[in-house]
N, CA, C and O atoms as a CHARMM CRD file, in Angstrom:
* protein
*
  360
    1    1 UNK  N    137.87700  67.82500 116.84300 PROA 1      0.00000
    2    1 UNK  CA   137.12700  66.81600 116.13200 PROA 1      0.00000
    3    1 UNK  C    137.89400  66.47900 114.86200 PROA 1      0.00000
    4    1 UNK  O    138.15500  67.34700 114.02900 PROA 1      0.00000
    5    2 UNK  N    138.32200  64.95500 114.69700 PROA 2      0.00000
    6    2 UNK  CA   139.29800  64.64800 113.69000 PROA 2      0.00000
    7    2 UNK  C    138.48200  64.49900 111.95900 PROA 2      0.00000
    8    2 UNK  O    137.84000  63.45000 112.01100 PROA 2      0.00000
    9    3 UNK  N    138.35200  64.96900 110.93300 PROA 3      0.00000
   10    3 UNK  CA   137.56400  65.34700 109.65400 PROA 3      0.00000
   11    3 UNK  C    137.72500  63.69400 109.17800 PROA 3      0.00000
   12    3 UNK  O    138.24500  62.90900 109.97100 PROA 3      0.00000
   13    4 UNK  N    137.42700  63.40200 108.34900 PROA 4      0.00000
   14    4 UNK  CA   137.14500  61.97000 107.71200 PROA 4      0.00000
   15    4 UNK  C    138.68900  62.20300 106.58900 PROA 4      0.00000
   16    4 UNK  O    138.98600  63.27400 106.05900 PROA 4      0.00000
   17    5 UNK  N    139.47500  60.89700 106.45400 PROA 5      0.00000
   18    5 UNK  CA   140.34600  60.63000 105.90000 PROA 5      0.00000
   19    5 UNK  C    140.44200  61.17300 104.31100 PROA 5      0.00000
   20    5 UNK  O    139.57900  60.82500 103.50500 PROA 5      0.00000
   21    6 UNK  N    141.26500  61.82200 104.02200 PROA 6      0.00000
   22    6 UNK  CA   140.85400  61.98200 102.81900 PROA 6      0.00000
   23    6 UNK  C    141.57400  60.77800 101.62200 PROA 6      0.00000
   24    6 UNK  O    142.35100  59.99600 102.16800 PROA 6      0.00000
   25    7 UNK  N    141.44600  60.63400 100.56200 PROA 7      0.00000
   26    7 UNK  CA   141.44800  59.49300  99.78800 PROA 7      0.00000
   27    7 UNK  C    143.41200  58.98300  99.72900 PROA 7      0.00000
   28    7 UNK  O    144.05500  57.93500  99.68300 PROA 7      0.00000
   29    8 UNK  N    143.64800  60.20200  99.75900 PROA 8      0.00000
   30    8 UNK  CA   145.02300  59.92800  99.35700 PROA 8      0.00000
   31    8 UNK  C    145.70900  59.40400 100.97900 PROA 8      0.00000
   32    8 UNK  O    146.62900  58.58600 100.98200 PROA 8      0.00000
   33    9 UNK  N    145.26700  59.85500 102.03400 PROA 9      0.00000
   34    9 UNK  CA   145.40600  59.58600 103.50500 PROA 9      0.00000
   35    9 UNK  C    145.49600  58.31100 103.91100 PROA 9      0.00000
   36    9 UNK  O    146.40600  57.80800 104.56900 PROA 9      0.00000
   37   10 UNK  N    143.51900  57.28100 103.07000 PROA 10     0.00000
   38   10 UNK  CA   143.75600  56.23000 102.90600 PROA 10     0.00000
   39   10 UNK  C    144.62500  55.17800 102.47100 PROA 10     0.00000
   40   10 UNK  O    144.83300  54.06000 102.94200 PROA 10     0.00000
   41   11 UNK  N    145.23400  55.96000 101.15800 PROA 11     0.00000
   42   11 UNK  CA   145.86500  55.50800 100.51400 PROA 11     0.00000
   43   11 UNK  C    147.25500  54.95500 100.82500 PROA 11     0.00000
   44   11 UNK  O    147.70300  53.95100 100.27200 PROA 11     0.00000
   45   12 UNK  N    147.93900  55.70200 101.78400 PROA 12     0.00000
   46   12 UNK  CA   149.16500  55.62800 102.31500 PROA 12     0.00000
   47   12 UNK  C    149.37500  54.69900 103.44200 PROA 12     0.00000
   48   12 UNK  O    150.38700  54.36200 104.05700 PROA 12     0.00000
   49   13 UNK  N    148.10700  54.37700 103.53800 PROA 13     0.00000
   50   13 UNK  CA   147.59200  53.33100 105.09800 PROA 13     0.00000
   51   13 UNK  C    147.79000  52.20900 104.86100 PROA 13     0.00000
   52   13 UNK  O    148.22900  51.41100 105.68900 PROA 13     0.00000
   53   14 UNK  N    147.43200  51.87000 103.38700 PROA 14     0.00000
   54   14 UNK  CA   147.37100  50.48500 102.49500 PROA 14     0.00000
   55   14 UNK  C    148.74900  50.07600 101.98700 PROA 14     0.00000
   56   14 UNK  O    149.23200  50.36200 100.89100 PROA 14     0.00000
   57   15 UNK  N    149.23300  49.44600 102.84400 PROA 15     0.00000
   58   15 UNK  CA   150.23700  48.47600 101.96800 PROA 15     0.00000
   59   15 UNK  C    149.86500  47.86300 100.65500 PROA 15     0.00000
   60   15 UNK  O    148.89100  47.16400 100.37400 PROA 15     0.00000
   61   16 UNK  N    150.94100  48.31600  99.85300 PROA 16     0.00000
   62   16 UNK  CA   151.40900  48.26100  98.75800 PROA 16     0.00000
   63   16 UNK  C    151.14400  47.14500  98.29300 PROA 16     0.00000
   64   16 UNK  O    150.47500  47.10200  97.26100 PROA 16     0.00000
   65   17 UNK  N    151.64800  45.76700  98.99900 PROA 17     0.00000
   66   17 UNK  CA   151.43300  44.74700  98.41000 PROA 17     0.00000
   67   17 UNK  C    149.86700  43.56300  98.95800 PROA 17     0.00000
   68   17 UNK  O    149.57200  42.36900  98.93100 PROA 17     0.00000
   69   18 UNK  N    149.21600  45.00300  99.44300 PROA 18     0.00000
   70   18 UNK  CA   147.60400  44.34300  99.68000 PROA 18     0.00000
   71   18 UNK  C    146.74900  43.96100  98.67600 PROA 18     0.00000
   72   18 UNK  O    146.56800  44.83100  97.82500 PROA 18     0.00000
   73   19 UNK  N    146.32400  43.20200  98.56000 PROA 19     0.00000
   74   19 UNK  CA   145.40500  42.79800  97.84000 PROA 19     0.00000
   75   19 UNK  C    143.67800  43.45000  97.97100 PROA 19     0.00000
   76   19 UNK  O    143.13700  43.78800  99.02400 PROA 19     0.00000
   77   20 UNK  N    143.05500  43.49400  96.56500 PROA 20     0.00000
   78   20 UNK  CA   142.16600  44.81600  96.68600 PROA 20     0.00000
   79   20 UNK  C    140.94300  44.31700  97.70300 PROA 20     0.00000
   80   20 UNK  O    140.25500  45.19000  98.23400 PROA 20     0.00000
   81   21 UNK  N    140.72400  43.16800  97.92500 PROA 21     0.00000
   82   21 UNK  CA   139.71500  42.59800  99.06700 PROA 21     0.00000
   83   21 UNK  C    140.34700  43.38000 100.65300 PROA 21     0.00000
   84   21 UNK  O    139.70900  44.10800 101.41300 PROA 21     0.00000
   85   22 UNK  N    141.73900  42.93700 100.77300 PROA 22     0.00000
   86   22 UNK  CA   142.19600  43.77700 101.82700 PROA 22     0.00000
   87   22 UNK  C    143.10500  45.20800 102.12300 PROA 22     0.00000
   88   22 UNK  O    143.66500  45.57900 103.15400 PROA 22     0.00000
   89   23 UNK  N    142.99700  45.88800 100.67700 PROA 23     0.00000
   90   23 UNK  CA   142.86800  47.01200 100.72400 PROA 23     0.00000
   91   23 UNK  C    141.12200  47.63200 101.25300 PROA 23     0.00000
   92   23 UNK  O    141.13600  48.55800 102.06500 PROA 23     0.00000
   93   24 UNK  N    139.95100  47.19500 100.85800 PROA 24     0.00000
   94   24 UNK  CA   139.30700  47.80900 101.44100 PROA 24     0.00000
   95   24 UNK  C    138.49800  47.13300 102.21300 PROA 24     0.00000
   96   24 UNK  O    137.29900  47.21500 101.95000 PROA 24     0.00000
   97   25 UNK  N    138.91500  46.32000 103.32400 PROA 25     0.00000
   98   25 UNK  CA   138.74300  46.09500 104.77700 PROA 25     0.00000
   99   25 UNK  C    139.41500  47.27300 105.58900 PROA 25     0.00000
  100   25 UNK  O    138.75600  47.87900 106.43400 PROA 25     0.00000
  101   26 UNK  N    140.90800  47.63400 105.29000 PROA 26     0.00000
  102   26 UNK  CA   141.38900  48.38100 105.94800 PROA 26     0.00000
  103   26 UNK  C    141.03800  50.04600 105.85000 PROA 26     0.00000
  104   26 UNK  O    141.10100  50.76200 106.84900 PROA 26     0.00000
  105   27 UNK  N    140.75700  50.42900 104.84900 PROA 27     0.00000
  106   27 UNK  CA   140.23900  51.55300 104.21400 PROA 27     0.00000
  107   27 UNK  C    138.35100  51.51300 105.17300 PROA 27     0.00000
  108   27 UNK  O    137.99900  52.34000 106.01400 PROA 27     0.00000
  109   28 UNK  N    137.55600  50.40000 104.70500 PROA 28     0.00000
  110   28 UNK  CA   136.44100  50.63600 106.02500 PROA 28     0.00000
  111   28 UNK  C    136.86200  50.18700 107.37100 PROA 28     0.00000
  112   28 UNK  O    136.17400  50.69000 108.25900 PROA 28     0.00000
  113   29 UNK  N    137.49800  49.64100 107.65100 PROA 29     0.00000
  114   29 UNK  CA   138.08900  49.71200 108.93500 PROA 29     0.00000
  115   29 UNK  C    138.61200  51.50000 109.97800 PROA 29     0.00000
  116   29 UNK  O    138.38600  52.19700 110.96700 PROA 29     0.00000
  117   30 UNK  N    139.40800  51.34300 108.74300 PROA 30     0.00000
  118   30 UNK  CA   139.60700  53.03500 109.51600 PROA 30     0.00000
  119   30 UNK  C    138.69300  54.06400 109.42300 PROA 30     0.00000
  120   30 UNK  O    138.56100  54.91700 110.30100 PROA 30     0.00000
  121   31 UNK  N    137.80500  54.01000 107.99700 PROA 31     0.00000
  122   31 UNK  CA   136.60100  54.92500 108.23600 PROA 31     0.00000
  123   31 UNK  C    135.59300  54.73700 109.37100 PROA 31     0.00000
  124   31 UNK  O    135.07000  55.61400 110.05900 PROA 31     0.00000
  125   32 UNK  N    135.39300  53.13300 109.43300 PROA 32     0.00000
  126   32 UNK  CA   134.62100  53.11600 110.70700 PROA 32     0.00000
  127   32 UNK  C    135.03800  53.88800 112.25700 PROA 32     0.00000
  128   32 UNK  O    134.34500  54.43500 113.11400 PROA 32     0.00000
  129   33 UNK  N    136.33800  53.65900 112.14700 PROA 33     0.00000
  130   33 UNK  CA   137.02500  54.16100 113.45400 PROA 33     0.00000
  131   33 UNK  C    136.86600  55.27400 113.62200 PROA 33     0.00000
  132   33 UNK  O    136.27500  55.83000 114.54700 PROA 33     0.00000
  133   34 UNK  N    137.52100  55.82400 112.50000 PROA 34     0.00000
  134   34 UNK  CA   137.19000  57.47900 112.29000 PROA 34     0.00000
  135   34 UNK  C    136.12100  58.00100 112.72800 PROA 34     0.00000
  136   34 UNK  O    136.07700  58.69700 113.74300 PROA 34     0.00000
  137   35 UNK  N    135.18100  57.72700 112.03100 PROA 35     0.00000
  138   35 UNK  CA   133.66000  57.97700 112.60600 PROA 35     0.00000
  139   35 UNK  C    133.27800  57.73500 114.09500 PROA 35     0.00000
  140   35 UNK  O    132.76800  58.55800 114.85600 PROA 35     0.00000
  141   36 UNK  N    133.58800  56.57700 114.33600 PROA 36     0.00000
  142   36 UNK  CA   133.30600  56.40900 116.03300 PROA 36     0.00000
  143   36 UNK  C    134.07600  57.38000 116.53400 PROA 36     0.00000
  144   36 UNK  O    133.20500  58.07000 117.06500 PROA 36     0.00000
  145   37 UNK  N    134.89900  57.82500 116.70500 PROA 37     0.00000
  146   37 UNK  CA   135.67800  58.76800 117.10100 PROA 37     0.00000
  147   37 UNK  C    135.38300  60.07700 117.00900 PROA 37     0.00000
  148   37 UNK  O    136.02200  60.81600 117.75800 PROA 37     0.00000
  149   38 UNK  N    134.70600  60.49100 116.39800 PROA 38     0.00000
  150   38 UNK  CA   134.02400  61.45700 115.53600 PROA 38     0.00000
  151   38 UNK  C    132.48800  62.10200 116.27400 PROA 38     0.00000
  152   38 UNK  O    132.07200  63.20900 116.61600 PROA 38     0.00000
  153   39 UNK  N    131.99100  60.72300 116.26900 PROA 39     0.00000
  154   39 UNK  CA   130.58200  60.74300 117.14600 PROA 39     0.00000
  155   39 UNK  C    130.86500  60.88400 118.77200 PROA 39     0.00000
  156   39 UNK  O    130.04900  61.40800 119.53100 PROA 39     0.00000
  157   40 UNK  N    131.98800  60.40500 119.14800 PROA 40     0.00000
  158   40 UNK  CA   131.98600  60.16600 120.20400 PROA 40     0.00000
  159   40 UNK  C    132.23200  61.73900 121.00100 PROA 40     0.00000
  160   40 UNK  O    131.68900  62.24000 121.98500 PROA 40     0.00000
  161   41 UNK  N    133.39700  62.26900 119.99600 PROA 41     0.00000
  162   41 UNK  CA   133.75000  63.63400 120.35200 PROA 41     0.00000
  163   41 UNK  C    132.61500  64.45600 119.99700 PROA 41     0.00000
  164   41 UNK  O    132.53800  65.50600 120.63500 PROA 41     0.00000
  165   42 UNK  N    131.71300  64.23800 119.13600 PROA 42     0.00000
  166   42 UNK  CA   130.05800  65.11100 119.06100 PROA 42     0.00000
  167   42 UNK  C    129.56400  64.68900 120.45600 PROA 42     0.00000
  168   42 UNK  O    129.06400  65.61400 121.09700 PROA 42     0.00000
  169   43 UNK  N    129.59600  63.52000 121.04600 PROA 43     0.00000
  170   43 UNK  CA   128.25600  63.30500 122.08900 PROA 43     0.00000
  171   43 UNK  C    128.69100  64.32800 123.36400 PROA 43     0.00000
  172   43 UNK  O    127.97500  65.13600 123.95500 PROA 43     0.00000
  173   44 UNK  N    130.32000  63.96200 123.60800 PROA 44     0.00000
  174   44 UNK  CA   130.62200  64.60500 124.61000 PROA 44     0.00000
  175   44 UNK  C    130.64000  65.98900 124.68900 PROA 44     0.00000
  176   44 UNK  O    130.59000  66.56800 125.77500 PROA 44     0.00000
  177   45 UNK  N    130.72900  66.76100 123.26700 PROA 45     0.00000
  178   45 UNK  CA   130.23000  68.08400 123.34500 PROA 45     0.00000
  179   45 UNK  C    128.87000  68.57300 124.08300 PROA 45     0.00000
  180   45 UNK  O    128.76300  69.52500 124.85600 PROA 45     0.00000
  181   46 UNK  N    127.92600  67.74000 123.67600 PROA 46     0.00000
  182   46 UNK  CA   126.54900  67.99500 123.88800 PROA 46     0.00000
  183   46 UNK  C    125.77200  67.39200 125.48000 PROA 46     0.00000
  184   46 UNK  O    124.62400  67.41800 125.92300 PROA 46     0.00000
  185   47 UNK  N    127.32400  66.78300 126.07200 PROA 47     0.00000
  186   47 UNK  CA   126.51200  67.15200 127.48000 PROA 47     0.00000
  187   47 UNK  C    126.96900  67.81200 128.41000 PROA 47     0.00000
  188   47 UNK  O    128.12000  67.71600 128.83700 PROA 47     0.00000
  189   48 UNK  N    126.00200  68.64500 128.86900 PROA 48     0.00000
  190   48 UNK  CA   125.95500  69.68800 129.95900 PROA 48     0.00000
  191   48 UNK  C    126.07700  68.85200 130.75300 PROA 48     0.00000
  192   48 UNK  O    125.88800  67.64500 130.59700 PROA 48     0.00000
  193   49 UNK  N    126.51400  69.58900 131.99200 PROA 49     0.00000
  194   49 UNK  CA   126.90200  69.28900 133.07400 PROA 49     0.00000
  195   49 UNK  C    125.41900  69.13200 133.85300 PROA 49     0.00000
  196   49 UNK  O    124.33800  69.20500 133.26900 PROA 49     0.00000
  197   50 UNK  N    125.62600  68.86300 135.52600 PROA 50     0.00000
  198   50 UNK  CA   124.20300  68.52300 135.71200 PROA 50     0.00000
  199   50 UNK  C    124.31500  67.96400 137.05600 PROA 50     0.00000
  200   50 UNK  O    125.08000  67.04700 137.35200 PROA 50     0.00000
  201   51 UNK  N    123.23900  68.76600 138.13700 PROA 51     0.00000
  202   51 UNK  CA   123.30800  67.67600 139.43200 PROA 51     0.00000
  203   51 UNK  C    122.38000  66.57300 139.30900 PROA 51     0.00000
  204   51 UNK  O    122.41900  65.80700 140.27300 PROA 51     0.00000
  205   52 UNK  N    121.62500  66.29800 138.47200 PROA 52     0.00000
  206   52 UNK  CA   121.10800  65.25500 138.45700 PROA 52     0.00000
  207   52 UNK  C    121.54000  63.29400 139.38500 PROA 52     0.00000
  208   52 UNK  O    122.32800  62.42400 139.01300 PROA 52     0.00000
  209   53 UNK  N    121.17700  63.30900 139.85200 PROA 53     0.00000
  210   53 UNK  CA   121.29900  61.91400 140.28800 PROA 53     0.00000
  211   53 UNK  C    122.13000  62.34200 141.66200 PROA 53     0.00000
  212   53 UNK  O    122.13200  61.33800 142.37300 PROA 53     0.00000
  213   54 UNK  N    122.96600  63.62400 142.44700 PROA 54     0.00000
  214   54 UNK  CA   124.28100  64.06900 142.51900 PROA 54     0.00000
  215   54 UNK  C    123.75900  64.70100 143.65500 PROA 54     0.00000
  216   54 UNK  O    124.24500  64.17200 144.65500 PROA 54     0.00000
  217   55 UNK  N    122.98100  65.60100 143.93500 PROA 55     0.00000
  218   55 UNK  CA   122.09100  66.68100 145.07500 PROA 55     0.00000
  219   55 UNK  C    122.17100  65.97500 146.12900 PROA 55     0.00000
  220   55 UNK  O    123.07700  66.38500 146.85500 PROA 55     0.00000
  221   56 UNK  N    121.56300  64.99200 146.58300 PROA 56     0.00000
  222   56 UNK  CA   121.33000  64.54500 147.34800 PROA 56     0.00000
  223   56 UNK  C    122.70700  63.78800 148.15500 PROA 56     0.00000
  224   56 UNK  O    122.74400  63.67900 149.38000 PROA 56     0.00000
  225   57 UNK  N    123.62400  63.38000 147.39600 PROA 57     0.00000
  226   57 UNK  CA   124.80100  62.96300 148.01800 PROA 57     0.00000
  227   57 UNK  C    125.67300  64.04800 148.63700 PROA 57     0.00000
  228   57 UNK  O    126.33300  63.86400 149.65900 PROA 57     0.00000
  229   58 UNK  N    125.62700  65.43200 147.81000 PROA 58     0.00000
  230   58 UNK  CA   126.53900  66.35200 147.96200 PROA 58     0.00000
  231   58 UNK  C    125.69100  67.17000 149.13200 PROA 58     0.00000
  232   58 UNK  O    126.34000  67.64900 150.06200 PROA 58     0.00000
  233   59 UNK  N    124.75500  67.27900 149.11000 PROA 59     0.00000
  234   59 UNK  CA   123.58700  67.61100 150.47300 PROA 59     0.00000
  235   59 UNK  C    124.04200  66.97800 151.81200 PROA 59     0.00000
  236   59 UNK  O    124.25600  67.63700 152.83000 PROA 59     0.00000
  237   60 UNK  N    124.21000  65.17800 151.67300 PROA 60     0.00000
  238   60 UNK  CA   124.66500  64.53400 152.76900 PROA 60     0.00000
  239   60 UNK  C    126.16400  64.85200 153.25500 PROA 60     0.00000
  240   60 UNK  O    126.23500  65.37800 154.36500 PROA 60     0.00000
  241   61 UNK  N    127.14200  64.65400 152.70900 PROA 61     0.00000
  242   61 UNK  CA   128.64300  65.30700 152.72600 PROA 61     0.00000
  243   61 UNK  C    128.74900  66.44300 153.11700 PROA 61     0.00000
  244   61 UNK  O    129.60800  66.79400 153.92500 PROA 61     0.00000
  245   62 UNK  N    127.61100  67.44900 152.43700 PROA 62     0.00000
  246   62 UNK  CA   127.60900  68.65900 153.34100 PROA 62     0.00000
  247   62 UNK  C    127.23100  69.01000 154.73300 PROA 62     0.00000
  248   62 UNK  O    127.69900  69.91200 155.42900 PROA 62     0.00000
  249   63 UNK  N    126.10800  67.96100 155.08500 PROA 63     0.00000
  250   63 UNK  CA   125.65300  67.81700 156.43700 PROA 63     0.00000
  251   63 UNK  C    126.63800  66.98600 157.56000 PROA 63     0.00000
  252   63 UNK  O    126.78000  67.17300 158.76800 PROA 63     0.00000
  253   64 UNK  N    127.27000  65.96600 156.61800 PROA 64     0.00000
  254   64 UNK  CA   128.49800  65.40200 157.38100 PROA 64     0.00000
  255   64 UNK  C    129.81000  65.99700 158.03900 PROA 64     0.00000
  256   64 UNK  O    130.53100  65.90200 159.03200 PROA 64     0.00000
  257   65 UNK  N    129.67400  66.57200 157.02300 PROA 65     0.00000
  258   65 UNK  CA   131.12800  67.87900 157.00500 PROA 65     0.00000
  259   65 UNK  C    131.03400  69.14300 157.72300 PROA 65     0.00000
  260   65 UNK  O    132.06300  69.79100 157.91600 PROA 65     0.00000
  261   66 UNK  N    130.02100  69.51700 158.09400 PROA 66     0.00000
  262   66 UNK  CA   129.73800  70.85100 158.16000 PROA 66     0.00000
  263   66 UNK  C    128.58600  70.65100 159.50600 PROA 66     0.00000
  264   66 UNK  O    128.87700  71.18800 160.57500 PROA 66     0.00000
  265   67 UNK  N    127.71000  70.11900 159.42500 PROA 67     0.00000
  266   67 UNK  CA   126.62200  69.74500 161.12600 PROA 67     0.00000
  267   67 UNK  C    125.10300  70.39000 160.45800 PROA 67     0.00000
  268   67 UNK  O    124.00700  70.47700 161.01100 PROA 67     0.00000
  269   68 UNK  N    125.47200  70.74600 159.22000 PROA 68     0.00000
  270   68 UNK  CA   123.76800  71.56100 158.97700 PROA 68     0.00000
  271   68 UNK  C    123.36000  71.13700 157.28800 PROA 68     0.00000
  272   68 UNK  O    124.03700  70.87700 156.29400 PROA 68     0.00000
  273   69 UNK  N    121.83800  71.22900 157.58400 PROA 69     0.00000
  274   69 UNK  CA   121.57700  70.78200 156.35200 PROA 69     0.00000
  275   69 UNK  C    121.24400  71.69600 155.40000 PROA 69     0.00000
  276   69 UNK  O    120.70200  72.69600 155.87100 PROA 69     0.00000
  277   70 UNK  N    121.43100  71.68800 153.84700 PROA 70     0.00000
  278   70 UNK  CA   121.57700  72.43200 153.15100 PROA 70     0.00000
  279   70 UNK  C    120.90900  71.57300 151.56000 PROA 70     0.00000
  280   70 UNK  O    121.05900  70.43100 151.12400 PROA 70     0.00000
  281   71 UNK  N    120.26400  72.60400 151.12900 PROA 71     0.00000
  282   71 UNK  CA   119.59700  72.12700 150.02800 PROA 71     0.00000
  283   71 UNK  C    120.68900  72.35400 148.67800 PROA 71     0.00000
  284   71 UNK  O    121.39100  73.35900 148.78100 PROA 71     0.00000
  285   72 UNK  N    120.83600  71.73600 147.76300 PROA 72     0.00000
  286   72 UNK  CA   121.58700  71.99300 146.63400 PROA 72     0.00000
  287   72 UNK  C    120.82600  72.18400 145.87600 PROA 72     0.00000
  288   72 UNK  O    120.05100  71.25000 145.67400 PROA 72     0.00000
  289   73 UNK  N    120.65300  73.31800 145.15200 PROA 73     0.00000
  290   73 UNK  CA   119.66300  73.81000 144.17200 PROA 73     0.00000
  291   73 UNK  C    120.17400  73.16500 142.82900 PROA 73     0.00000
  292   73 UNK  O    121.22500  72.52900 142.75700 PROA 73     0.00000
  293   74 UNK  N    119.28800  73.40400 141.73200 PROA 74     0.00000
  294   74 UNK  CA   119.53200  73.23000 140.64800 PROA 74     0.00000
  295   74 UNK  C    120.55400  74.10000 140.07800 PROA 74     0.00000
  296   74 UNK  O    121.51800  73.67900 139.43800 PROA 74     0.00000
  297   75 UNK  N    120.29200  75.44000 140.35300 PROA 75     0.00000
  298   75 UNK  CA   121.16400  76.21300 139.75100 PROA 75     0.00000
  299   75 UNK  C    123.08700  76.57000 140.51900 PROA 75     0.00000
  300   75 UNK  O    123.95900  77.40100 140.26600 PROA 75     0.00000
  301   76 UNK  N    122.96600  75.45300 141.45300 PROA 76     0.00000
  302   76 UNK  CA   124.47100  75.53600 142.04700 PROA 76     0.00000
  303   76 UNK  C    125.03500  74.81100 140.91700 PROA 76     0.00000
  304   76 UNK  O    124.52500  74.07900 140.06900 PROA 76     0.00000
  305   77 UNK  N    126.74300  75.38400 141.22500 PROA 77     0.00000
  306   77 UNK  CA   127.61500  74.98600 139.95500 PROA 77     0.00000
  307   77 UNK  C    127.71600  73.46600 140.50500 PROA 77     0.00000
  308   77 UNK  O    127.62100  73.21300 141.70700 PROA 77     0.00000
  309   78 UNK  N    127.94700  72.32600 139.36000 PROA 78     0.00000
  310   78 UNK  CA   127.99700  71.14400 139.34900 PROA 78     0.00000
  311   78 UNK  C    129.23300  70.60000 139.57300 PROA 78     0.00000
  312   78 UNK  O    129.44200  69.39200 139.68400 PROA 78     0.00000
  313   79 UNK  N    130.27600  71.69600 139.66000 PROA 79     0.00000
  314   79 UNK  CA   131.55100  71.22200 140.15800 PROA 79     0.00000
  315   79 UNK  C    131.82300  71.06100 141.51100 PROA 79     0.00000
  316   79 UNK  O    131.89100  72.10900 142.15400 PROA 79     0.00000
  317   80 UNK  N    131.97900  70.11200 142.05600 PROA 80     0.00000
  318   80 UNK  CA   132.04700  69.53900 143.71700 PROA 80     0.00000
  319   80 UNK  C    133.01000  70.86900 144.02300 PROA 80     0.00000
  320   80 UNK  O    132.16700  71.73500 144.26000 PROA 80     0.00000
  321   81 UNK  N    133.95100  71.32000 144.11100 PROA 81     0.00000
  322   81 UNK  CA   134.86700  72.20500 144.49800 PROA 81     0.00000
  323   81 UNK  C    134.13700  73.32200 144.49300 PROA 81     0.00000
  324   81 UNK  O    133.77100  73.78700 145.57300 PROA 81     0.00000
  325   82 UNK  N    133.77100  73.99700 143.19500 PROA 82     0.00000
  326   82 UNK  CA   132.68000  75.43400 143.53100 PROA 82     0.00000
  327   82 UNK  C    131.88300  75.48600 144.23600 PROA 82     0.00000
  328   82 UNK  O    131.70600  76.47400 144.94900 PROA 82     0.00000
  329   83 UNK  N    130.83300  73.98700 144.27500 PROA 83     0.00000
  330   83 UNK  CA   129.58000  74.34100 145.28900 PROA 83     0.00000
  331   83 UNK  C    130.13200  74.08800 146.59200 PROA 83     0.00000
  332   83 UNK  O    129.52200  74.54600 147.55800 PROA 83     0.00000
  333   84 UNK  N    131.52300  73.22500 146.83400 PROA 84     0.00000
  334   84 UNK  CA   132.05900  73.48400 148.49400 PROA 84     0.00000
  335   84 UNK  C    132.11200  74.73400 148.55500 PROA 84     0.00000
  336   84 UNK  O    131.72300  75.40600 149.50900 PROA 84     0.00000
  337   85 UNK  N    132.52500  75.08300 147.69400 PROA 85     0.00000
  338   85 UNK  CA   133.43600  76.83300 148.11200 PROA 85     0.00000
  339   85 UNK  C    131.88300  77.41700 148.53700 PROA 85     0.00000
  340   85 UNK  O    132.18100  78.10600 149.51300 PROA 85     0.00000
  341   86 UNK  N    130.51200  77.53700 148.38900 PROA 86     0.00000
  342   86 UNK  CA   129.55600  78.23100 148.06600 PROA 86     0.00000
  343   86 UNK  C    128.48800  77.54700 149.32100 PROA 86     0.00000
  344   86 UNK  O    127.32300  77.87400 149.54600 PROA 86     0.00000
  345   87 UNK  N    129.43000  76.35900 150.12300 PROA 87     0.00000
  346   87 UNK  CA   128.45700  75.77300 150.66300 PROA 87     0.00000
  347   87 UNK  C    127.81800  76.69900 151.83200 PROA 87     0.00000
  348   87 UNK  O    126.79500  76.24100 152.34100 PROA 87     0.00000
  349   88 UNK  N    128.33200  78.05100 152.36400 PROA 88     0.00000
  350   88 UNK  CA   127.55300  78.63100 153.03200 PROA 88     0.00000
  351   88 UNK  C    126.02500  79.24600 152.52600 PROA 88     0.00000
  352   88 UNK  O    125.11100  79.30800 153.34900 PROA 88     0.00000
  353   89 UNK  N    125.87100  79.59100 151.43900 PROA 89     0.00000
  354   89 UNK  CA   125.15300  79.90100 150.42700 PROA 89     0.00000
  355   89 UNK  C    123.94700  78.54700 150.08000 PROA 89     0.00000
  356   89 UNK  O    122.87100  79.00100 149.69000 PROA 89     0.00000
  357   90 UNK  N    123.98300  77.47700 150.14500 PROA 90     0.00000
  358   90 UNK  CA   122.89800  76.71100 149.78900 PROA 90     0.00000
  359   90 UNK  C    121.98300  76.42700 150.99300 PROA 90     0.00000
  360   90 UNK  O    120.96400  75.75300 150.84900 PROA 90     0.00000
């Protein structure tokens, strides 16, 4: 997760011969970025993995693949490769 610019960071970003209206366009410009970037790497921390929406397809593929039907629990791993490996088990 990249920390927020520090002043002097900004500083080096800004051409010299900017003028102070577009010295700080570019200065909130990159803080904005920063931040999106920032949040974005928070959101993706915070999601778990999940068969949600997913069971039911990987259920069919398994019945396709294999001739028998098989329930995918909640608690099977959400990685297509582990729960193949496990598909005797569901």
């Amino acid at each position: 997760m990249a920390s927020n610019p520090s002043r002097d960071e900004l500083a080096a970003a800004i051409p010299d011969d900017a003028a102070d209206d577009e010295a700080a366009a570019i200065a909130a410009a990159m803080s904005a970025h920063l931040a999106d970037r920032e949040r974005a790497a928070l959101a993706d921390e915070d999601e778990t993995p999940s068969w949600a929406g997913e069971r039911w397809g990987f259920a069919g593929r398994l019945h396709a693949l294999g001739g028998r039907s098989a329930r995918v629990t909640l608690g099977a791993p959400t990685d297509p490769w582990s729960a193949a490996g496990r598909a005797d088990r569901l």
